[in-house]
mmCIF file of C-alpha atoms and ligand atoms in Angstrom:
data_model
loop_
_atom_site.group_PDB
_atom_site.id
_atom_site.type_symbol
_atom_site.label_atom_id
_atom_site.label_comp_id
_atom_site.label_asym_id
_atom_site.label_seq_id
_atom_site.Cartn_x
_atom_site.Cartn_y
_atom_site.Cartn_z
ATOM 1 C CA MET A 1139 -41.479 -164.718 -23.007
ATOM 2 C CA ILE A 1140 -41.039 -163.948 -19.339
ATOM 3 C CA GLN A 1141 -43.145 -166.249 -17.201
ATOM 4 C CA ARG A 1142 -44.039 -164.098 -14.420
ATOM 5 C CA LEU A 1143 -43.654 -160.321 -15.091
ATOM 6 C CA SER A 1144 -45.109 -157.670 -12.924
ATOM 7 C CA PHE A 1145 -45.028 -153.822 -12.911
ATOM 8 C CA GLU A 1146 -45.092 -151.793 -9.686
ATOM 9 C CA PHE A 1147 -46.777 -148.209 -9.611
ATOM 10 C CA PHE A 1148 -47.209 -145.631 -6.968
ATOM 11 C CA PRO A 1149 -50.629 -143.889 -6.632
ATOM 12 C CA ALA A 1150 -50.698 -140.564 -8.407
ATOM 13 C CA ASN A 1151 -51.869 -137.465 -6.375
ATOM 14 C CA THR A 1152 -53.007 -135.333 -9.196
ATOM 15 C CA GLU A 1153 -55.525 -135.685 -12.077
ATOM 16 C CA GLN A 1154 -52.370 -135.183 -14.445
ATOM 17 C CA GLY A 1155 -50.414 -137.940 -12.663
ATOM 18 C CA ARG A 1156 -53.574 -140.283 -12.826
ATOM 19 C CA ARG A 1157 -53.745 -139.738 -16.687
ATOM 20 C CA SER A 1158 -50.050 -140.185 -17.090
ATOM 21 C CA LEU A 1159 -50.159 -143.440 -15.021
ATOM 22 C CA GLU A 1160 -52.977 -144.654 -17.310
ATOM 23 C CA ARG A 1161 -50.783 -143.987 -20.398
ATOM 24 C CA THR A 1162 -47.948 -145.878 -18.725
ATOM 25 C CA ARG A 1163 -50.102 -148.834 -17.984
ATOM 26 C CA GLY A 1164 -51.612 -148.807 -21.459
ATOM 27 C CA ARG A 1165 -47.943 -149.059 -22.857
ATOM 28 C CA LEU A 1166 -46.976 -151.876 -20.530
ATOM 29 C CA THR A 1167 -50.074 -154.020 -21.136
ATOM 30 C CA ALA A 1168 -48.481 -155.136 -24.481
ATOM 31 C CA TYR A 1169 -45.952 -157.233 -22.252
ATOM 32 C CA ALA A 1170 -48.795 -159.232 -20.748
ATOM 33 C CA PRO A 1171 -47.810 -158.820 -17.202
ATOM 34 C CA GLU A 1172 -49.194 -161.312 -14.617
ATOM 35 C CA PHE A 1173 -50.172 -158.407 -12.433
ATOM 36 C CA TYR A 1174 -49.637 -154.777 -11.706
ATOM 37 C CA SER A 1175 -48.960 -153.751 -8.056
ATOM 38 C CA VAL A 1176 -49.565 -150.270 -6.444
ATOM 39 C CA THR A 1177 -47.680 -149.132 -3.384
ATOM 40 C CA TYR A 1178 -49.042 -148.092 -0.103
ATOM 41 C CA GLY A 1179 -47.382 -144.874 1.495
ATOM 42 C CA ALA A 1180 -45.580 -145.108 4.804
ATOM 43 C CA GLY A 1181 -47.996 -145.299 7.622
ATOM 44 C CA GLY A 1182 -51.133 -145.591 5.432
ATOM 45 C CA SER A 1183 -50.577 -142.172 4.041
ATOM 46 C CA THR A 1184 -51.909 -143.125 0.637
ATOM 47 C CA ARG A 1185 -54.598 -145.502 1.945
ATOM 48 C CA ASP A 1186 -57.402 -143.960 -0.254
ATOM 49 C CA ARG A 1187 -55.239 -143.272 -3.310
ATOM 50 C CA THR A 1188 -53.830 -146.713 -3.307
ATOM 51 C CA PHE A 1189 -57.391 -148.060 -3.225
ATOM 52 C CA ASP A 1190 -58.572 -145.831 -5.999
ATOM 53 C CA ALA A 1191 -55.595 -146.713 -8.203
ATOM 54 C CA VAL A 1192 -56.245 -150.415 -7.539
ATOM 55 C CA ALA A 1193 -59.959 -149.966 -8.196
ATOM 56 C CA ALA A 1194 -59.064 -148.239 -11.529
ATOM 57 C CA ILE A 1195 -56.972 -151.053 -12.669
ATOM 58 C CA ALA A 1196 -59.313 -153.653 -11.616
ATOM 59 C CA ALA A 1197 -62.193 -151.855 -13.395
ATOM 60 C CA ASP A 1198 -60.304 -152.609 -16.610
ATOM 61 C CA ALA A 1199 -60.268 -156.218 -15.779
ATOM 62 C CA MET A 1200 -56.492 -156.265 -15.291
ATOM 63 C CA PRO A 1201 -54.955 -158.290 -12.450
ATOM 64 C CA VAL A 1202 -53.683 -155.931 -9.723
ATOM 65 C CA ALA A 1203 -52.210 -156.475 -6.205
ATOM 66 C CA PRO A 1204 -52.419 -153.600 -3.640
ATOM 67 C CA HIS A 1205 -49.399 -153.201 -1.367
ATOM 68 C CA LEU A 1206 -50.514 -153.097 2.262
ATOM 69 C CA SER A 1207 -48.095 -152.227 5.139
ATOM 70 C CA ILE A 1208 -48.997 -152.805 8.790
ATOM 71 C CA GLY A 1209 -47.698 -149.368 9.873
ATOM 72 C CA ASN A 1210 -49.344 -148.210 12.950
ATOM 73 C CA ASP A 1211 -52.958 -149.342 11.899
ATOM 74 C CA ASP A 1212 -54.921 -151.492 14.276
ATOM 75 C CA HIS A 1213 -56.218 -154.894 13.175
ATOM 76 C CA ASP A 1214 -59.747 -153.716 12.649
ATOM 77 C CA THR A 1215 -58.649 -151.039 10.257
ATOM 78 C CA LEU A 1216 -56.576 -153.599 8.308
ATOM 79 C CA ARG A 1217 -59.396 -156.171 8.282
ATOM 80 C CA LYS A 1218 -61.865 -153.628 6.853
ATOM 81 C CA LEU A 1219 -59.346 -152.775 4.076
ATOM 82 C CA LEU A 1220 -59.005 -156.462 3.332
ATOM 83 C CA ASP A 1221 -62.676 -156.855 3.018
ATOM 84 C CA ARG A 1222 -62.922 -153.798 0.622
ATOM 85 C CA TYR A 1223 -60.283 -155.385 -1.495
ATOM 86 C CA ARG A 1224 -61.949 -158.737 -1.580
ATOM 87 C CA ASP A 1225 -65.299 -157.170 -2.430
ATOM 88 C CA LEU A 1226 -63.498 -155.480 -5.467
ATOM 89 C CA GLY A 1227 -62.399 -159.048 -6.668
ATOM 90 C CA ILE A 1228 -58.778 -158.578 -5.681
ATOM 91 C CA ASN A 1229 -56.974 -161.852 -5.013
ATOM 92 C CA ARG A 1230 -53.273 -160.894 -4.373
ATOM 93 C CA ILE A 1231 -51.783 -158.608 -1.785
ATOM 94 C CA VAL A 1232 -48.198 -157.510 -1.260
ATOM 95 C CA ALA A 1233 -48.000 -157.622 2.579
ATOM 96 C CA LEU A 1234 -45.221 -155.401 4.177
ATOM 97 C CA ARG A 1235 -44.073 -153.768 7.313
ATOM 98 C CA GLY A 1236 -43.574 -150.350 5.805
ATOM 99 C CA ASP A 1237 -41.152 -147.645 6.871
ATOM 100 C CA VAL A 1238 -41.618 -145.080 9.573
ATOM 101 C CA PRO A 1239 -43.247 -142.099 8.074
ATOM 102 C CA SER A 1240 -41.080 -139.030 8.370
ATOM 103 C CA GLY A 1241 -41.785 -136.871 11.447
ATOM 104 C CA MET A 1242 -42.928 -139.996 13.535
ATOM 105 C CA GLY A 1243 -39.410 -140.753 14.867
ATOM 106 C CA SER A 1244 -39.384 -143.482 17.437
ATOM 107 C CA ARG A 1245 -43.124 -143.192 18.301
ATOM 108 C CA ARG A 1246 -43.958 -146.139 16.054
ATOM 109 C CA ASN A 1247 -44.533 -149.456 17.684
ATOM 110 C CA VAL A 1248 -42.153 -152.180 16.575
ATOM 111 C CA ARG A 1249 -44.219 -154.450 14.411
ATOM 112 C CA TYR A 1250 -43.238 -156.753 11.547
ATOM 113 C CA ALA A 1251 -44.630 -157.920 8.202
ATOM 114 C CA ALA A 1252 -45.110 -161.475 9.619
ATOM 115 C CA GLU A 1253 -47.905 -160.186 11.741
ATOM 116 C CA LEU A 1254 -49.736 -158.814 8.670
ATOM 117 C CA VAL A 1255 -49.407 -162.073 6.918
ATOM 118 C CA GLU A 1256 -50.850 -163.886 9.942
ATOM 119 C CA LEU A 1257 -53.613 -161.429 10.041
ATOM 120 C CA ILE A 1258 -54.464 -161.719 6.337
ATOM 121 C CA ARG A 1259 -54.648 -165.602 6.646
ATOM 122 C CA SER A 1260 -56.660 -165.567 9.854
ATOM 123 C CA HIS A 1261 -59.119 -163.080 8.599
ATOM 124 C CA SER A 1262 -59.347 -163.897 4.935
ATOM 125 C CA GLY A 1263 -58.350 -167.506 4.640
ATOM 126 C CA ASN A 1264 -56.983 -168.258 1.236
ATOM 127 C CA ALA A 1265 -58.764 -165.327 -0.513
ATOM 128 C CA PHE A 1266 -55.389 -163.695 -1.285
ATOM 129 C CA HIS A 1267 -52.127 -164.847 -2.736
ATOM 130 C CA ILE A 1268 -49.701 -163.106 -0.355
ATOM 131 C CA GLU A 1269 -46.510 -161.703 -1.599
ATOM 132 C CA VAL A 1270 -43.799 -160.610 0.849
ATOM 133 C CA ALA A 1271 -40.581 -158.681 0.450
ATOM 134 C CA ALA A 1272 -37.104 -160.289 0.525
ATOM 135 C CA TYR A 1273 -33.686 -158.802 0.804
ATOM 136 C CA PRO A 1274 -30.820 -160.421 -1.113
ATOM 137 C CA GLU A 1275 -28.302 -157.903 0.256
ATOM 138 C CA ALA A 1276 -29.975 -158.028 3.740
ATOM 139 C CA HIS A 1277 -32.595 -155.425 5.046
ATOM 140 C CA PRO A 1278 -30.727 -152.431 6.593
ATOM 141 C CA ASP A 1279 -32.375 -152.946 10.020
ATOM 142 C CA ALA A 1280 -31.498 -156.647 10.229
ATOM 143 C CA PRO A 1281 -29.197 -157.749 12.963
ATOM 144 C CA SER A 1282 -27.360 -160.113 10.540
ATOM 145 C CA PRO A 1283 -28.099 -161.773 7.139
ATOM 146 C CA ASP A 1284 -28.987 -164.938 9.019
ATOM 147 C CA ALA A 1285 -31.414 -163.367 11.260
ATOM 148 C CA ASP A 1286 -32.874 -161.479 8.263
ATOM 149 C CA LEU A 1287 -33.315 -164.961 6.616
ATOM 150 C CA ASP A 1288 -34.969 -166.356 9.952
ATOM 151 C CA PHE A 1289 -37.466 -163.371 9.701
ATOM 152 C CA PHE A 1290 -38.134 -164.007 5.989
ATOM 153 C CA HIS A 1291 -38.677 -167.630 6.876
ATOM 154 C CA ALA A 1292 -41.214 -166.597 9.439
ATOM 155 C CA LYS A 1293 -43.236 -164.639 6.855
ATOM 156 C CA VAL A 1294 -43.433 -167.716 4.634
ATOM 157 C CA SER A 1295 -44.297 -169.948 7.582
ATOM 158 C CA ALA A 1296 -47.104 -167.510 8.393
ATOM 159 C CA GLY A 1297 -48.664 -168.098 4.988
ATOM 160 C CA ALA A 1298 -46.743 -165.939 2.281
ATOM 161 C CA ASN A 1299 -47.073 -167.719 -1.208
ATOM 162 C CA SER A 1300 -44.170 -165.784 -2.865
ATOM 163 C CA ALA A 1301 -41.736 -163.061 -2.553
ATOM 164 C CA ILE A 1302 -40.392 -160.037 -4.515
ATOM 165 C CA THR A 1303 -37.015 -158.746 -3.752
ATOM 166 C CA GLN A 1304 -35.574 -155.310 -2.980
ATOM 167 C CA TYR A 1305 -33.645 -154.206 -6.091
ATOM 168 C CA PHE A 1306 -29.959 -155.091 -6.502
ATOM 169 C CA PHE A 1307 -27.387 -154.908 -9.220
ATOM 170 C CA ASN A 1308 -25.304 -157.939 -8.210
ATOM 171 C CA ALA A 1309 -26.909 -161.204 -9.577
ATOM 172 C CA ASP A 1310 -24.681 -163.181 -7.232
ATOM 173 C CA ALA A 1311 -26.461 -161.682 -4.171
ATOM 174 C CA TYR A 1312 -29.636 -163.005 -5.538
ATOM 175 C CA PHE A 1313 -28.390 -166.523 -6.404
ATOM 176 C CA ASP A 1314 -26.728 -166.728 -2.924
ATOM 177 C CA PHE A 1315 -29.851 -165.645 -1.172
ATOM 178 C CA VAL A 1316 -31.987 -168.177 -3.115
ATOM 179 C CA ASP A 1317 -29.552 -170.983 -2.331
ATOM 180 C CA ARG A 1318 -29.700 -170.084 1.399
ATOM 181 C CA CYS A 1319 -33.394 -170.065 1.312
ATOM 182 C CA ARG A 1320 -33.613 -173.513 -0.391
ATOM 183 C CA ALA A 1321 -31.057 -174.947 2.063
ATOM 184 C CA ARG A 1322 -33.521 -173.968 4.878
ATOM 185 C CA GLY A 1323 -36.460 -175.428 3.095
ATOM 186 C CA ILE A 1324 -38.032 -172.030 1.983
ATOM 187 C CA ASP A 1325 -39.451 -173.075 -1.405
ATOM 188 C CA VAL A 1326 -41.582 -170.207 -2.414
ATOM 189 C CA PRO A 1327 -40.837 -168.306 -5.667
ATOM 190 C CA ILE A 1328 -38.535 -165.445 -5.229
ATOM 191 C CA VAL A 1329 -38.890 -162.897 -7.924
ATOM 192 C CA PRO A 1330 -36.124 -160.264 -8.381
ATOM 193 C CA GLY A 1331 -37.205 -156.713 -8.168
ATOM 194 C CA ILE A 1332 -35.703 -154.810 -10.959
ATOM 195 C CA MET A 1333 -34.974 -151.018 -10.785
ATOM 196 C CA PRO A 1334 -34.162 -149.366 -14.314
ATOM 197 C CA ILE A 1335 -31.565 -146.851 -14.074
ATOM 198 C CA THR A 1336 -32.394 -143.363 -15.501
ATOM 199 C CA ASN A 1337 -31.273 -140.879 -12.845
ATOM 200 C CA PHE A 1338 -27.911 -140.980 -10.997
ATOM 201 C CA ALA A 1339 -28.757 -138.734 -7.938
ATOM 202 C CA ASN A 1340 -32.055 -140.418 -7.297
ATOM 203 C CA LEU A 1341 -30.725 -143.827 -7.524
ATOM 204 C CA VAL A 1342 -27.850 -142.993 -4.976
ATOM 205 C CA LYS A 1343 -30.453 -141.595 -2.712
ATOM 206 C CA PHE A 1344 -32.889 -144.601 -2.912
ATOM 207 C CA SER A 1345 -30.112 -147.012 -2.732
ATOM 208 C CA ASP A 1346 -28.671 -145.378 0.386
ATOM 209 C CA ASN A 1347 -32.091 -145.494 2.150
ATOM 210 C CA CYS A 1348 -32.962 -149.067 1.193
ATOM 211 C CA GLY A 1349 -29.545 -150.666 1.536
ATOM 212 C CA ALA A 1350 -29.069 -151.662 -2.179
ATOM 213 C CA GLU A 1351 -25.529 -151.615 -3.095
ATOM 214 C CA ILE A 1352 -24.451 -149.920 -6.313
ATOM 215 C CA PRO A 1353 -21.263 -151.644 -7.355
ATOM 216 C CA ARG A 1354 -18.276 -149.203 -7.682
ATOM 217 C CA TRP A 1355 -17.881 -149.793 -11.341
ATOM 218 C CA ILE A 1356 -21.493 -148.914 -12.019
ATOM 219 C CA ARG A 1357 -21.466 -146.020 -9.748
ATOM 220 C CA LEU A 1358 -18.412 -144.504 -11.412
ATOM 221 C CA ARG A 1359 -19.578 -145.156 -14.925
ATOM 222 C CA LEU A 1360 -22.997 -143.488 -13.907
ATOM 223 C CA GLU A 1361 -21.342 -140.613 -12.296
ATOM 224 C CA SER A 1362 -19.309 -139.928 -15.451
ATOM 225 C CA HIS A 1363 -22.494 -139.919 -17.479
ATOM 226 C CA GLN A 1364 -24.680 -137.832 -15.055
ATOM 227 C CA ASP A 1365 -24.674 -134.709 -17.101
ATOM 228 C CA ASP A 1366 -25.738 -136.525 -20.325
ATOM 229 C CA PRO A 1367 -29.153 -138.128 -19.551
ATOM 230 C CA GLU A 1368 -29.221 -139.979 -22.819
ATOM 231 C CA SER A 1369 -25.857 -141.796 -22.433
ATOM 232 C CA LEU A 1370 -26.669 -142.501 -18.729
ATOM 233 C CA THR A 1371 -29.923 -144.081 -19.721
ATOM 234 C CA GLN A 1372 -28.281 -146.079 -22.386
ATOM 235 C CA PHE A 1373 -25.477 -147.299 -20.063
ATOM 236 C CA GLY A 1374 -28.106 -147.968 -17.337
ATOM 237 C CA THR A 1375 -30.304 -149.979 -19.702
ATOM 238 C CA GLU A 1376 -27.360 -152.100 -20.724
ATOM 239 C CA VAL A 1377 -26.432 -152.873 -17.111
ATOM 240 C CA VAL A 1378 -30.031 -153.712 -16.142
ATOM 241 C CA THR A 1379 -30.632 -155.835 -19.385
ATOM 242 C CA ASP A 1380 -27.362 -157.822 -18.551
ATOM 243 C CA LEU A 1381 -28.617 -158.295 -14.913
ATOM 244 C CA CYS A 1382 -32.010 -159.610 -16.104
ATOM 245 C CA ARG A 1383 -30.392 -161.871 -18.589
ATOM 246 C CA ARG A 1384 -28.213 -163.391 -15.823
ATOM 247 C CA LEU A 1385 -31.093 -163.717 -13.552
ATOM 248 C CA LEU A 1386 -33.424 -165.431 -15.865
ATOM 249 C CA ALA A 1387 -30.545 -167.724 -17.265
ATOM 250 C CA GLY A 1388 -29.867 -168.712 -13.654
ATOM 251 C CA GLY A 1389 -33.386 -169.711 -12.948
ATOM 252 C CA ALA A 1390 -35.170 -166.579 -11.658
ATOM 253 C CA PRO A 1391 -38.942 -167.293 -11.953
ATOM 254 C CA GLY A 1392 -39.787 -163.836 -13.291
ATOM 255 C CA LEU A 1393 -39.061 -160.122 -12.974
ATOM 256 C CA HIS A 1394 -40.883 -157.417 -11.018
ATOM 257 C CA PHE A 1395 -40.137 -153.941 -12.359
ATOM 258 C CA TYR A 1396 -40.090 -150.798 -10.075
ATOM 259 C CA THR A 1397 -41.542 -148.543 -12.873
ATOM 260 C CA LEU A 1398 -41.737 -145.300 -10.871
ATOM 261 C CA ASN A 1399 -44.761 -144.731 -13.132
ATOM 262 C CA ARG A 1400 -42.729 -144.639 -16.302
ATOM 263 C CA ALA A 1401 -43.061 -147.124 -19.099
ATOM 264 C CA ARG A 1402 -40.154 -146.365 -21.233
ATOM 265 C CA PRO A 1403 -37.239 -147.537 -18.882
ATOM 266 C CA SER A 1404 -38.873 -150.870 -18.291
ATOM 267 C CA GLN A 1405 -39.778 -151.333 -22.098
ATOM 268 C CA ALA A 1406 -36.160 -150.525 -23.055
ATOM 269 C CA VAL A 1407 -34.998 -153.474 -20.892
ATOM 270 C CA LEU A 1408 -37.689 -155.852 -21.920
ATOM 271 C CA ASP A 1409 -37.169 -155.056 -25.617
ATOM 272 C CA ASN A 1410 -33.611 -155.852 -25.290
ATOM 273 C CA LEU A 1411 -34.385 -159.056 -23.643
ATOM 274 C CA ALA A 1412 -36.736 -160.100 -26.491
ATOM 275 C CA ASP A 1413 -34.064 -159.493 -29.090
HETATM 276 P P1 FAD B 1072 -40.166 -157.172 7.842
HETATM 277 O O1 FAD B 1072 -40.198 -158.437 6.995
HETATM 278 O O2 FAD B 1072 -41.067 -156.926 8.852
HETATM 279 O O3 FAD B 1072 -38.712 -156.913 8.161
HETATM 280 C C1 FAD B 1072 -38.271 -155.454 8.619
HETATM 281 C C2 FAD B 1072 -37.012 -155.704 9.314
HETATM 282 O O4 FAD B 1072 -37.289 -156.181 10.661
HETATM 283 C C3 FAD B 1072 -35.923 -156.413 8.742
HETATM 284 O O5 FAD B 1072 -34.632 -155.828 9.112
HETATM 285 C C4 FAD B 1072 -36.081 -157.792 9.514
HETATM 286 O O6 FAD B 1072 -34.776 -158.497 9.590
HETATM 287 C C5 FAD B 1072 -36.456 -157.268 10.776
HETATM 288 N N1 FAD B 1072 -37.406 -158.283 11.572
HETATM 289 C C6 FAD B 1072 -38.437 -159.032 11.068
HETATM 290 N N2 FAD B 1072 -39.109 -159.731 12.011
HETATM 291 C C7 FAD B 1072 -38.363 -159.389 13.208
HETATM 292 C C8 FAD B 1072 -38.455 -159.833 14.504
HETATM 293 N N3 FAD B 1072 -39.502 -160.716 14.886
HETATM 294 N N4 FAD B 1072 -37.652 -159.375 15.419
HETATM 295 C C9 FAD B 1072 -36.711 -158.461 15.046
HETATM 296 N N5 FAD B 1072 -36.449 -158.099 13.849
HETATM 297 C C10 FAD B 1072 -37.281 -158.495 12.800
HETATM 298 N N6 FAD B 1072 -42.772 -149.829 1.825
HETATM 299 C C11 FAD B 1072 -43.984 -148.991 1.869
HETATM 300 O O7 FAD B 1072 -44.090 -148.166 2.887
HETATM 301 N N7 FAD B 1072 -45.027 -149.189 1.018
HETATM 302 C C12 FAD B 1072 -44.831 -150.023 -0.030
HETATM 303 O O8 FAD B 1072 -45.817 -150.215 -0.928
HETATM 304 C C13 FAD B 1072 -43.737 -150.691 -0.162
HETATM 305 N N8 FAD B 1072 -43.449 -151.703 -1.189
HETATM 306 C C14 FAD B 1072 -42.433 -152.539 -1.184
HETATM 307 C C15 FAD B 1072 -42.358 -153.721 -2.135
HETATM 308 C C16 FAD B 1072 -41.229 -154.449 -2.236
HETATM 309 C C17 FAD B 1072 -41.185 -155.485 -3.251
HETATM 310 C C18 FAD B 1072 -40.213 -154.199 -1.305
HETATM 311 C C19 FAD B 1072 -38.978 -155.092 -1.352
HETATM 312 C C20 FAD B 1072 -40.274 -153.221 -0.321
HETATM 313 C C21 FAD B 1072 -41.307 -152.411 -0.246
HETATM 314 N N9 FAD B 1072 -41.497 -151.413 0.679
HETATM 315 C C22 FAD B 1072 -42.692 -150.570 0.833
HETATM 316 C C23 FAD B 1072 -40.443 -151.053 1.612
HETATM 317 C C24 FAD B 1072 -40.507 -151.989 2.977
HETATM 318 O O9 FAD B 1072 -41.787 -151.538 3.669
HETATM 319 C C25 FAD B 1072 -39.309 -151.631 3.878
HETATM 320 O O10 FAD B 1072 -38.256 -152.367 3.276
HETATM 321 C C26 FAD B 1072 -39.479 -151.971 5.357
HETATM 322 O O11 FAD B 1072 -38.443 -151.379 5.991
HETATM 323 C C27 FAD B 1072 -39.483 -153.514 5.583
HETATM 324 O O12 FAD B 1072 -40.602 -154.054 5.129
HETATM 325 P P2 FAD B 1072 -40.769 -155.662 5.298
HETATM 326 O O13 FAD B 1072 -42.252 -155.981 4.853
HETATM 327 O O14 FAD B 1072 -39.683 -156.200 4.523
HETATM 328 O O15 FAD B 1072 -40.495 -155.922 6.868
#
């Protein structure tokens, strides 16, 4: 059994989407995750929907962690939201900078996730276990991999308890990142983020945006399967299963699945891992 398993959802924006998400969660409950998490739209665009989705999961007595990004919110707005989550019995937060909402261009103030981690600690003490993001292949805005590591270190020094990585398909990037963290004395658990592969075009788009590299051999094989969704999913599941096996065998403390609100792609990988 995987020690520390978690599943990430995004908040649905229709009644049908909410029902579908409930079914997805129902299926994934069988894998006994340590927690579910719910994303927070760029610039706070899903603030209420994220809260409602988190409340629905908490109402079923399931552990859930809201994502919270600093965006352009003032500290007072963020403190109020933290209080509402604490009142709901939430004890884990995924603290992020967030991305610039489309249309805002450069009007956004330059702020970083470390500021949010500091705010959570100063306002809520130890009420929340704080997760932060980590980037084994370096964040696309980082001036250099070393600078990115310095900034990750700053989030941990500000009070983060553990980290979830951006997805990647090269296990060596993860192991190298963890080694570099340990060499600097960063000793928090770093859980790999896992993206199941089900759609070539979407994967390429996401990966270009977030700086995740799709190795050439995987990209070419996926491309050759792109008109046959079944064989693409089968190949993608094999690739991601092998990645997870290598990560767990190499000491990864758990797995965090980017489910995109679908159960089956994560289930396929987890069932393979259990064989
Ligand atoms: P930071 O840690 O602040 O880093 C952002 C960039 O700034 C990096 O390039 C870093 O090197 C640089 N940097 C940091 N500090 C400094 C400094 N002091 N000076 C100069 N440069 C600095 N986005 C959402 O909008 N909603 C979500 O729910 C969401 N969930 C996510 C969950 C996970 C597990 C991950 C990995 C990402 C998620 N994202 C989400 C995406 C994330 O918001 C983006 O990747 C964003 O661009 C960076 O967020 P961060 O928290 O890593 O930022």
